[in-house]
Every structure is written in structure tokens, then in C-alpha cells.
Amino acid sequence: MEIKKNLEYEVEITDVTSEGNGVAKIDGFTVFIPNTAVGDKAIIKVVKVLKNYGYGIVTELITPSEDRVISDCSVYKKCGGCTFKHISYEAELKLKQKTVYDCFKRIGGFDILPKEIIGSNKSSHYRNKAQYPVGKDDNGNIVAGFFAKRSHRIIPSESCSLQPEIFSDIVTDTLTLIKDNDISVYDETAHKGAIRHIYLRYAESTGEIMLCLVSAVKKLSGIENLASQIVKKYPQIKSVMLNYNPEKTNVILGKESYLVYGKEYITDIMCGIRVNISAQAFYQVNKCQAEILYNKAIEYASLKKGDILLDLYCGIGTIGLSAADKVKKLIGVEIIPQAIKDAKINAKQNDIQNAEFLCDDCKGAVKTLLSKNIKPDVIIIDPPRKGCDIEVIEALCDFAPKRIVMVSCNPATAARDCKLLSERGYKVVEYTPVDMFPRTGHVETVVQLVRKKPDTYIDITVDMDELDLTSSEAKATYDEIKDYIFDKHRVKVSSLYVAQVKQKHGIIERDCYNNSKKDNPKQPQCPPEKVTLIEEALRHFKMIP
Ligand code: SAH
């Protein structure tokens, strides 16, 4: 049967993806349907048909799934921050457990079941960080809220059930003070005005709050006034910062931050360690679960007193510092200078004398450490969503530690990187999903890998291209890549540009798009911002690492 756009079909939802889309098969053809739950029987209207799959929306829910609950959020469907507000937390945990397993099986090729997912005691008000875009509504009022799904239209809403309740009061008052002090707000279309985001951070153990105003303008008259007025009302605000971000970008924070009031950081207590957290430094958003995650990582590290521990992608040093008393030496590596500054102070203020922190890209740092003949016994890695660069994977194996513990917020890249490590002499012993982000589609995973005995593995080099091209996702068509970018960013890219970026990554082209600049100097070249979007899509389809 040919599935047609705008026609209605009766379906049963059999699965839900980590993005929260229900999955139904119509005569073998896969259709993704948002805001549905496993077991729902519904009439759906097909709204988009692509080569291998389509999208639909529910027009009538015939029999609701037993997993369904009434969402406690009025803006859930518009916001896109939460993925699973319409199902119970138990059902969400089951899906996350399955997502992690599916990644490890499908991408990693591991036939090992994960340990039982560790759920969060709190599934609301657990976040310690929030970033509210600021703009004007149609009547010229200054508003803060969130961007509507896949757009930059601000939906005014200062409260969110994932965030501390006090944040919404602070945002409301900050908006009033922005207006009272005649501070302009940023207009994204005209690239004019100042305040782009209100960024708040909360340290659960001490109650300290940071208010950081992200501004496209560096010097803001009225900002000191605003700061002194807001701290009068909220004395727990110990830090008011101005972050300068003049770029035309979706990235929230710029590179420079300036102190307006108090200190440049707030202080929390994580796993018994006093930690300073700067505006730009990474800090886990769910502190309670982070402590559970770090303890699991340290358990997997199985450290001995004489060990050298290498903590790669260490942020402000949290994981390594909480294990420093178990080892002879700790070395942390992190790329953000403010985070490394915090990490060094964090070591000092906890009287930890065996820690050293390097501010560098892990890619470069591992080379330096190898050249100095440093031999870590255990390495903990906690990379960003994109996972590890191949140079880091190879260096990990050159260090030949007894154990590698991988902490990751993206099970797909974790599985990919574990596969690469397993092909280079490491064995995945055990892995545990930890839910740091209830109600959202995200899940953290911690993996224990141990070095195989030298005679039990064959050291082979795997060509990344070869790997990617044989994976099933590598078959994304040009249209799928273009649709993905348009759906996510509302940006159109041409097939020619997609071809150029595929070519840049050595994904062989067999058609007429394979003309390099040298062959045809007049050919338009893909602008850098589109290269980034296309690379993101290729990554999404696992066509590049
Ligand atoms: N382990 C820390 C931080 C984990 S998040 C914690 O638990 O708090 C990942 C960290 O990797 C971030 O701090 C980010 O700034 C850093 N990072 C990203 N790319 C990097 C790179 N190429 N080299 C070194 N650090 C990097």
C-alpha cells in the first residue's frame, strides 16, 4: 500500500524514540507520531512522506496507552524542552533503558544488557540551571520564556516545572528592572539591542544563585543599578555577571564574562567537595543524580592508592577531585579556561595536593602526556555529546590503562566510541544508564572498560569512513539530510552543498555533485554556517563521527 500525505490511517504505537516520537508501522512503512505512547491506538493523519519513513499527527485517540498521564505543564506541546511529560516516569525510565541498550547493540555491536537504569528521586524542580531567551512581544513588552519548537519565536513563560521555583520570580523581577533601567533587549532579526538571555544557576547545597545577563553589547549603563536592586530583593544572589555575546549565533554564552556584583562564581558541595562554578563552566544540572553518577564512575574505576588517574573532559574537576583521595596522582584536562581556573581553586580549597589540571583540547593534551611518558593506570572520560575525537580514542589505547570509565550524555556516541575501544584492546564489562534529566529525552550512561590480555585480541585499525558507510544510517538521502536541517533550523541547503560537505569528509560521491572547486572555479561554495548544519545532520545520520 502506498502511504499518502494528508490521508488518515488507524495505527497502534509500538515504540517511542528518544526524541519522543511514537513509532507505528502502516503496511511495513514507518511513521513517526509526536506526543504518543506505546500502546496508543489512534487515527493519524500523515503530514510528511519521505523515502523510508514519514511523519503523522494524531487526529483521534481511540484507546490511550496505559503509560499515559496528564501533563502538569501548560506549554509542554509548544516548548520542546520535555519529551515525556505525557507518560509516567516509570514508562520513561523503561524507554531510556531500551534506548541505551539499542545504541550499544545497534551502533556498538555489544550483546550485553545494561544494568538497571538508576532513576532520579526528583522528577521535577531538579535542574540547577536555566536560560531564558529575552525579546519583545508584538505589543512591545519585554518578555522572557522559551523558543517555540524549531523556531526562534519566544513563548513567554517564566516558570518551568523542571527548574527551581524561585527562578520564575527572579526572571519576572529582572525583566521589570531591565525596563526600569532603560536597558535594551536584543532583536535577533535586526541584530540590534543588548539583553539576549537571562541565565540562572543555583547551588543546591549552599543556596547561592548566579544571575548572568547575556548581552550583545559589552558596556551597559544601568546594569550596576539593576544588580544592586535585584540582590536587595534576593540576597541569595551572590554573583551577577554580564556575558558578552555579540555573535549572530544560537550558542547562548559568548566567550567573555564580566563581574557586575559579588563573586565571579557560586559555590556548591558535590560529593563532599566544595566546588566553585563560573558562568561558562560546565556543571551537571541535576546535582543529586550527578553524585550517584560520579560514585558509579568511581566504583567502575576501582582505584588503588598508587594509581595515576587521568580525568579527561574534566570541567571544574568534579569527578577527579571526588576520587583524588583514592589515588597517588590526578591529572585533569579541560578546554574551557574558566573551568580550569575553577578546578585549580577547587583542588586548593579542598586541600587536595595531588591534582594537576591542564587547559587544552584533549586531542593535544593526550599527545603531550604521551610524549612525557605519563602512564595513567585508570582513565575517566566524560566527553560532550559528539563523543571523543579519534585521536583521543587512539591515545587512550596508547596509554594502555588497566581500566577506562566512560561517562556520556549521548548513548549513540558512547556506543560508537566503546566499539572503537573494543577494537583496540578494551572490553566493555558493564554499563549503567543513569537518568539525570527526567521528563526530557536525554539519558546519561557510565561504562566500565578493561584492558584485554594482549593475547586475547587482534589489534586492527578501523577506517572511520568504512565503518560509517556500512552502517545502516549511512543511507540517508540528500532529501533526508535537507529535511533534517530544515526541520531543525528552518534553513534550506542545496544538494550541491550537501555533496561538498560529504566530499570534505571523504564520503565518496558518485554523481555530478562531485566537482571540486579546482575542477569548476565558478561553482558556489557552501558557506561555513551551512557546513556546520550539514555536518550536524551527517552526524545525526551517523555518516561522520
Ligand atoms: N566531567 C565534567 C564535565 C563534563 S562535560 C563534569 O562532570 O562536570 C564535558 C566537558 O568537556 C565540558 O566541560 C567541555 O567544556 C569539555 N570539552 C569539550 N570539548 C573538549 C575538548 N576537545 N577537549 C577538552 N575538553 C573539552
Coordinates of C-alpha atoms in Angstrom, one line a residue, residues 31-498:
V31 CA 5.6 6.6 10.6
F32 CA 6.7 8.8 13.5
I33 CA 4.0 10.5 15.5
P34 CA 4.8 13.0 18.2
N35 CA 3.2 13.0 21.7
T36 CA 2.1 9.4 21.6
A37 CA 2.8 6.4 23.9
V38 CA 3.5 2.7 23.4
G39 CA 0.1 1.0 23.2
D40 CA -1.9 4.0 22.0
K41 CA -4.4 3.1 19.3
A42 CA -5.1 6.2 17.2
I43 CA -6.3 7.7 13.9
I44 CA -3.4 9.6 12.5
K45 CA -3.0 12.0 9.5
V46 CA 0.2 11.6 7.6
V47 CA 1.7 15.0 7.2
K48 CA 5.0 14.2 5.5
V49 CA 6.2 11.2 3.4
L50 CA 9.9 10.7 2.8
K51 CA 11.6 7.8 1.0
N52 CA 12.0 5.4 4.0
Y53 CA 9.7 6.9 6.6
G54 CA 7.0 9.6 7.3
Y55 CA 5.5 11.8 10.0
G56 CA 2.0 11.9 11.2
I57 CA -0.2 13.6 13.8
V58 CA -3.0 12.2 15.9
T59 CA -6.4 13.2 14.8
E60 CA -8.3 10.9 17.2
L61 CA -7.0 8.9 20.1
I62 CA -9.1 5.7 20.1
T63 CA -7.6 3.8 23.0
P64 CA -5.0 5.6 25.1
S65 CA -1.9 3.7 26.3
E66 CA -1.7 2.7 30.0
D67 CA 1.5 4.6 30.2
R68 CA -0.3 8.0 29.7
V69 CA -0.5 10.6 32.4
I70 CA -2.0 14.1 32.3
S71 CA 0.9 16.5 31.7
D72 CA 1.4 19.0 34.6
C73 CA 2.7 21.7 32.1
S74 CA 0.5 24.0 30.1
V75 CA 3.2 24.7 27.5
Y76 CA 4.5 21.2 27.1
K77 CA 3.5 20.7 23.5
K78 CA 4.9 24.1 22.4
C79 CA 8.1 24.1 24.3
G80 CA 10.1 21.1 23.3
G81 CA 12.2 21.0 26.4
C82 CA 10.4 18.0 27.8
T83 CA 9.8 14.9 25.8
F84 CA 8.0 12.6 28.1
K85 CA 5.5 14.7 30.1
H86 CA 2.6 12.7 28.7
I87 CA 3.8 9.3 30.1
S88 CA 4.6 8.1 33.6
Y89 CA 8.1 8.4 34.9
E90 CA 8.3 4.6 35.1
A91 CA 7.4 4.3 31.5
E92 CA 10.0 6.9 30.6
L93 CA 12.7 5.0 32.5
K94 CA 11.9 1.8 30.6
L95 CA 12.2 3.7 27.3
K96 CA 15.5 5.2 28.3
Q97 CA 16.8 1.8 29.4
K98 CA 15.9 0.5 26.0
T99 CA 17.4 3.4 24.1
V100 CA 20.7 2.8 25.8
Y101 CA 20.6 -0.9 25.1
D102 CA 19.6 -0.3 21.5
C103 CA 22.5 2.0 20.9
F104 CA 25.0 -0.4 22.4
K105 CA 23.6 -3.2 20.4
R106 CA 23.0 -1.5 17.1
I107 CA 25.9 1.0 16.9
G108 CA 28.3 -0.7 19.3
G109 CA 27.6 -4.3 18.3
F110 CA 27.5 -5.3 22.1
D111 CA 25.2 -8.0 23.1
I112 CA 25.4 -7.1 26.8
L113 CA 22.3 -5.9 28.7
P114 CA 22.8 -2.7 30.6
K115 CA 22.4 -2.7 34.4
E116 CA 19.1 -1.4 35.6
I117 CA 18.7 2.3 34.9
I118 CA 19.1 4.5 38.0
G119 CA 16.1 6.8 38.1
S120 CA 16.0 10.2 39.8
N121 CA 14.2 10.7 43.1
K122 CA 13.1 14.0 41.9
S123 CA 11.4 14.3 38.5
S124 CA 10.5 18.0 38.9
H125 CA 12.5 21.0 40.1
Y126 CA 15.7 19.1 39.8
R127 CA 17.6 21.5 37.4
N128 CA 20.0 24.0 38.8
K129 CA 20.4 26.0 35.6
A130 CA 18.0 27.8 33.2
Q131 CA 18.5 30.0 30.2
Y132 CA 15.6 32.2 29.2
P133 CA 15.7 34.0 25.8
V134 CA 14.6 37.6 26.1
G135 CA 12.8 39.7 23.5
K136 CA 9.8 41.8 22.8
D137 CA 6.2 40.6 22.1
D138 CA 4.0 42.0 19.4
N139 CA 2.9 44.8 21.7
G140 CA 6.5 45.8 22.5
N141 CA 6.5 44.3 26.0
I142 CA 9.8 42.8 27.2
V143 CA 9.3 39.1 27.6
A144 CA 11.3 36.0 28.6
G145 CA 10.3 32.4 28.0
F146 CA 11.5 29.7 25.7
F147 CA 11.8 29.3 22.0
A148 CA 8.9 27.6 20.3
K149 CA 9.9 24.2 18.9
R150 CA 12.2 24.5 15.9
S151 CA 11.9 28.3 15.8
H152 CA 13.2 31.5 17.5
R153 CA 9.7 32.8 18.4
I154 CA 9.7 33.4 22.2
I155 CA 6.8 31.9 24.0
P156 CA 6.5 34.0 27.2
S157 CA 6.7 31.6 30.2
E158 CA 8.9 32.3 33.2
S159 CA 8.1 29.2 35.2
C160 CA 9.1 25.6 34.3
S161 CA 8.4 22.6 36.5
L162 CA 11.9 21.3 36.0
Q163 CA 13.6 24.4 37.4
P164 CA 13.8 25.8 41.0
E165 CA 10.6 27.7 41.7
I166 CA 12.5 30.8 42.7
F167 CA 13.8 31.2 39.2
S168 CA 10.5 32.4 37.8
D169 CA 10.3 35.2 40.4
I170 CA 13.8 36.3 39.7
V171 CA 13.1 36.4 35.9
T172 CA 9.9 38.4 36.4
D173 CA 11.8 40.9 38.6
T174 CA 14.8 41.1 36.3
L175 CA 12.5 41.9 33.3
T176 CA 11.0 44.7 35.3
L177 CA 14.4 46.0 36.2
I178 CA 15.7 45.8 32.6
K179 CA 12.8 48.1 31.6
D180 CA 13.1 50.4 34.7
N181 CA 16.8 50.9 34.0
D182 CA 16.3 51.5 30.3
I183 CA 18.3 48.6 29.2
S184 CA 17.5 47.5 25.6
V185 CA 16.7 43.9 24.6
Y186 CA 18.2 42.1 21.7
D187 CA 16.3 41.9 18.4
E188 CA 17.6 38.8 16.6
T189 CA 16.4 39.8 13.2
A190 CA 17.9 43.3 13.2
H191 CA 20.9 42.1 15.3
K192 CA 20.4 45.2 17.5
G193 CA 19.9 45.8 21.2
A194 CA 21.5 44.3 24.3
I195 CA 20.0 41.6 26.5
R196 CA 19.6 38.2 24.8
H197 CA 19.3 35.8 27.6
I198 CA 18.7 35.6 31.4
Y199 CA 20.9 32.8 32.6
L200 CA 20.5 31.5 36.1
R201 CA 22.4 29.0 38.2
Y202 CA 21.6 27.6 41.6
A203 CA 23.9 25.8 44.0
E204 CA 21.7 23.4 45.9
S205 CA 23.9 22.8 48.9
T206 CA 24.6 26.4 49.7
G207 CA 21.5 28.1 48.2
E208 CA 23.7 30.5 46.2
I209 CA 22.4 31.8 42.9
M210 CA 24.2 33.4 39.9
L211 CA 22.3 35.8 37.7
C212 CA 24.1 36.2 34.4
L213 CA 22.8 38.5 31.7
V214 CA 23.9 37.6 28.2
S215 CA 24.2 40.8 26.2
A216 CA 25.2 41.6 22.6
V217 CA 26.6 44.9 24.0
K218 CA 29.6 45.0 26.2
K219 CA 29.1 48.2 28.1
L220 CA 25.6 48.6 29.6
S221 CA 24.7 51.6 31.6
G222 CA 22.1 50.7 34.2
I223 CA 23.5 47.2 34.8
E224 CA 25.1 48.0 38.1
N225 CA 21.8 49.6 39.2
L226 CA 19.9 46.5 38.1
A227 CA 22.3 44.3 40.1
S228 CA 22.1 46.2 43.3
Q229 CA 18.3 46.3 43.1
I230 CA 18.0 42.5 42.4
V231 CA 20.3 41.4 45.2
K232 CA 18.4 43.6 47.6
K233 CA 15.4 41.5 46.9
Y234 CA 17.2 38.2 46.6
P235 CA 20.2 38.2 48.9
Q236 CA 21.0 34.6 47.9
I237 CA 22.2 36.0 44.5
K238 CA 25.9 36.0 45.3
S239 CA 27.0 36.7 41.7
V240 CA 25.8 38.9 39.0
M241 CA 27.7 38.5 35.7
L242 CA 27.5 40.1 32.3
N243 CA 28.3 37.7 29.5
Y244 CA 29.2 39.4 26.2
N245 CA 27.9 37.6 23.1
P246 CA 27.9 39.8 20.0
E247 CA 27.7 36.9 17.5
K248 CA 24.9 36.0 15.2
T249 CA 24.6 32.6 16.7
N250 CA 22.4 30.1 18.5
V251 CA 25.1 29.5 21.1
I252 CA 23.9 31.2 24.3
L253 CA 27.1 32.2 26.0
G254 CA 29.8 34.3 24.5
K255 CA 33.5 33.8 25.4
E256 CA 33.9 36.8 27.7
S257 CA 32.1 37.3 31.1
Y258 CA 32.4 40.4 33.4
L259 CA 31.7 40.7 37.0
V260 CA 28.9 43.1 37.9
Y261 CA 28.3 42.3 41.5
G262 CA 29.6 39.8 44.2
K263 CA 31.9 37.0 43.1
E264 CA 32.6 35.5 39.6
Y265 CA 31.3 32.1 40.7
I266 CA 28.9 30.4 43.1
T267 CA 29.9 27.6 45.4
D268 CA 28.2 24.2 45.7
I269 CA 29.2 21.0 47.5
M270 CA 29.4 18.0 45.2
C271 CA 30.4 14.5 46.6
G272 CA 31.7 16.3 49.7
I273 CA 33.9 18.6 47.7
R274 CA 33.4 22.4 47.8
V275 CA 33.3 23.5 44.1
N276 CA 33.3 26.9 42.6
I277 CA 31.3 27.2 39.4
S278 CA 31.9 30.0 36.9
A279 CA 29.3 31.1 34.4
Q280 CA 31.0 29.4 31.5
A281 CA 32.0 26.2 33.2
F282 CA 30.0 23.1 32.7
Y283 CA 28.3 21.7 35.8
Q284 CA 25.8 18.8 35.9
V285 CA 22.3 20.2 36.0
N286 CA 20.9 17.6 38.4
K287 CA 23.2 17.6 41.4
C288 CA 21.7 14.7 43.3
Q289 CA 21.9 12.4 40.3
A290 CA 25.4 13.7 39.4
E291 CA 26.6 12.4 42.8
I292 CA 25.1 9.0 42.0
L293 CA 26.7 9.0 38.6
Y294 CA 30.1 10.1 39.8
N295 CA 30.0 7.4 42.6
K296 CA 29.2 4.8 39.9
A297 CA 32.1 6.0 37.8
I298 CA 34.4 5.9 40.7
E299 CA 33.2 2.4 41.6
Y300 CA 33.9 1.3 38.0
A301 CA 37.3 2.9 38.1
S302 CA 38.2 0.6 41.0
L303 CA 41.1 2.8 42.1
K304 CA 44.3 1.8 44.0
K305 CA 46.4 4.0 46.3
G306 CA 49.3 4.0 43.9
D307 CA 47.3 4.8 40.8
I308 CA 47.7 7.7 38.4
L309 CA 44.1 8.8 37.4
L310 CA 43.6 10.8 34.2
D311 CA 40.2 12.7 34.1
L312 CA 39.6 13.8 30.5
Y313 CA 37.0 16.5 29.8
C314 CA 37.1 17.3 33.5
G315 CA 35.1 20.6 33.6
I316 CA 35.6 22.1 37.0
G317 CA 37.3 18.9 38.2
T318 CA 34.3 17.4 39.9
I319 CA 34.7 13.7 39.1
G320 CA 38.5 13.5 39.6
L321 CA 38.6 15.6 42.7
S322 CA 36.0 13.4 44.4
A323 CA 38.3 10.4 43.8
A324 CA 41.6 12.2 44.5
D325 CA 42.0 10.7 48.0
K326 CA 42.0 7.2 46.5
V327 CA 45.0 7.7 44.1
K328 CA 48.6 8.8 44.1
K329 CA 48.1 11.5 41.4
L330 CA 45.2 13.0 39.5
I331 CA 45.5 14.8 36.1
G332 CA 42.5 16.7 34.7
V333 CA 42.2 18.0 31.2
E334 CA 39.6 20.6 30.0
I335 CA 39.4 23.1 27.2
I336 CA 37.5 26.0 28.9
P337 CA 39.9 28.3 30.7
Q338 CA 37.4 29.5 33.3
A339 CA 36.6 25.8 34.2
I340 CA 40.3 25.0 34.6
K341 CA 40.6 28.1 36.8
D342 CA 37.7 26.8 39.0
A343 CA 39.2 23.3 39.0
K344 CA 42.6 24.5 40.3
I345 CA 40.9 26.6 43.1
N346 CA 38.6 23.7 43.9
A347 CA 41.6 21.4 44.5
K348 CA 43.2 24.1 46.7
Q349 CA 40.1 24.9 48.7
N350 CA 39.6 21.2 49.5
D351 CA 43.3 20.8 50.4
I352 CA 43.8 18.3 47.5
Q353 CA 47.5 18.4 46.8
N354 CA 48.0 15.6 44.3
A355 CA 45.9 17.1 41.5
E356 CA 47.2 18.9 38.3
F357 CA 44.9 20.5 35.7
L358 CA 45.8 21.2 32.1
C359 CA 43.8 23.6 30.0
D360 CA 44.0 22.2 26.5
D361 CA 42.0 20.3 23.8
C362 CA 42.1 16.7 24.9
K363 CA 43.4 15.9 21.4
G364 CA 46.5 17.9 22.1
A365 CA 46.8 17.2 25.8
V366 CA 46.9 13.4 25.3
K367 CA 49.8 13.8 22.9
T368 CA 51.7 16.0 25.4
L369 CA 51.1 13.5 28.2
L370 CA 52.2 10.6 26.0
S371 CA 55.4 12.4 25.0
K372 CA 56.1 13.0 28.7
N373 CA 55.7 9.2 29.2
I374 CA 52.9 9.7 31.7
K375 CA 51.3 6.3 32.3
P376 CA 47.8 6.6 33.8
D377 CA 46.5 3.4 35.5
V378 CA 42.9 4.4 35.0
I379 CA 41.3 7.0 32.7
I380 CA 37.9 8.5 33.2
I381 CA 36.4 10.3 30.1
D382 CA 33.3 12.4 30.1
P383 CA 33.2 13.9 26.6
P384 CA 30.5 16.3 25.2
R385 CA 27.6 14.9 23.1
K386 CA 29.7 14.4 20.0
G387 CA 31.9 11.9 21.8
C388 CA 35.7 11.6 21.5
D389 CA 37.9 12.6 18.6
I390 CA 39.5 9.6 17.1
E391 CA 42.9 10.9 18.1
V392 CA 41.8 10.7 21.8
I393 CA 40.5 7.1 21.3
E394 CA 43.8 6.1 19.9
A395 CA 45.8 7.9 22.6
L396 CA 43.7 6.2 25.2
C397 CA 44.8 2.8 23.9
D398 CA 48.5 4.0 23.6
F399 CA 48.3 4.9 27.3
A400 CA 47.2 1.3 27.9
P401 CA 45.5 1.9 31.3
K402 CA 44.0 -1.1 33.2
R403 CA 40.6 0.5 33.0
I404 CA 38.7 3.2 31.1
V405 CA 35.5 4.6 32.5
M406 CA 33.3 6.4 30.0
V407 CA 30.7 8.8 31.2
S408 CA 28.5 10.1 28.4
C409 CA 25.3 12.1 27.9
N410 CA 24.8 10.6 24.4
P411 CA 24.4 6.8 24.3
A412 CA 24.9 6.8 20.5
T413 CA 28.4 8.3 20.5
A414 CA 29.2 6.3 23.7
A415 CA 28.4 3.1 21.9
R416 CA 30.4 4.2 18.9
D417 CA 33.4 5.1 21.0
C418 CA 33.2 1.9 23.0
K419 CA 33.2 -0.1 19.8
L420 CA 36.3 1.7 18.7
L421 CA 38.0 1.0 22.0
S422 CA 36.9 -2.7 21.9
E423 CA 38.5 -3.0 18.5
R424 CA 41.7 -1.6 20.1
G425 CA 42.1 -3.9 23.1
Y426 CA 39.4 -2.9 25.6
K427 CA 36.4 -4.9 26.7
V428 CA 33.1 -3.4 27.8
V429 CA 32.4 -5.2 31.1
E430 CA 29.4 -3.4 32.3
Y431 CA 27.3 -0.2 31.7
T432 CA 24.6 1.6 33.6
P433 CA 22.2 4.2 32.4
V434 CA 21.6 7.0 34.9
D435 CA 18.7 9.3 34.4
M436 CA 20.0 12.8 35.0
F437 CA 17.3 14.5 33.0
P438 CA 13.8 13.3 34.0
R439 CA 11.0 14.2 31.5
T440 CA 13.4 15.0 28.7
G441 CA 14.7 12.7 26.1
H442 CA 18.3 12.7 27.5
V443 CA 20.0 10.0 29.5
E444 CA 23.5 9.6 30.8
T445 CA 25.4 6.3 30.7
V446 CA 28.5 5.1 32.5
V447 CA 30.6 2.3 31.1
Q448 CA 33.4 0.2 32.5
L449 CA 36.0 -1.0 30.0
V450 CA 39.0 -3.1 31.0
R451 CA 42.2 -3.9 29.0
K452 CA 42.1 -7.3 27.4
K453 CA 45.1 -9.5 27.9
P454 CA 47.4 -8.9 25.0
D455 CA 47.0 -12.4 23.5
T456 CA 43.2 -12.3 23.5
Y457 CA 42.7 -9.6 20.9
I458 CA 43.9 -8.7 17.5
D459 CA 44.9 -5.1 17.1
I460 CA 43.2 -3.8 13.9
T461 CA 42.8 -0.4 12.6
V462 CA 39.3 0.6 11.6
D463 CA 38.8 3.1 8.9
M464 CA 36.1 5.6 10.1
D465 CA 34.7 6.0 6.6
E466 CA 34.5 2.3 6.1
L467 CA 32.7 2.0 9.4
D468 CA 30.3 4.7 8.7
L469 CA 29.4 3.7 5.2
T470 CA 28.5 0.2 6.2
S471 CA 26.2 1.3 9.0
S472 CA 22.5 1.3 8.0
E473 CA 22.1 5.0 8.8
A474 CA 24.7 5.9 6.2
K475 CA 21.9 5.6 3.7
A476 CA 20.3 9.0 4.4
T477 CA 19.3 10.5 1.1
Y478 CA 20.0 14.1 0.1
D479 CA 16.4 14.9 0.8
E480 CA 16.5 13.4 4.3
I481 CA 19.6 15.4 5.1
K482 CA 18.0 18.6 3.7
D483 CA 14.7 17.9 5.5
Y484 CA 16.5 17.3 8.8
I485 CA 18.3 20.7 8.5
F486 CA 15.1 22.5 7.5
D487 CA 13.0 20.9 10.3
K488 CA 15.6 21.7 12.9
H489 CA 16.9 25.1 11.9
R490 CA 14.5 26.4 9.2
V491 CA 17.5 26.7 6.9
K492 CA 17.5 25.4 3.3
V493 CA 20.6 23.8 1.9
S494 CA 21.2 22.7 -1.7
S495 CA 22.2 19.2 -2.8
L496 CA 25.4 20.7 -4.1
Y497 CA 26.3 22.0 -0.6
V498 CA 25.5 18.6 0.9

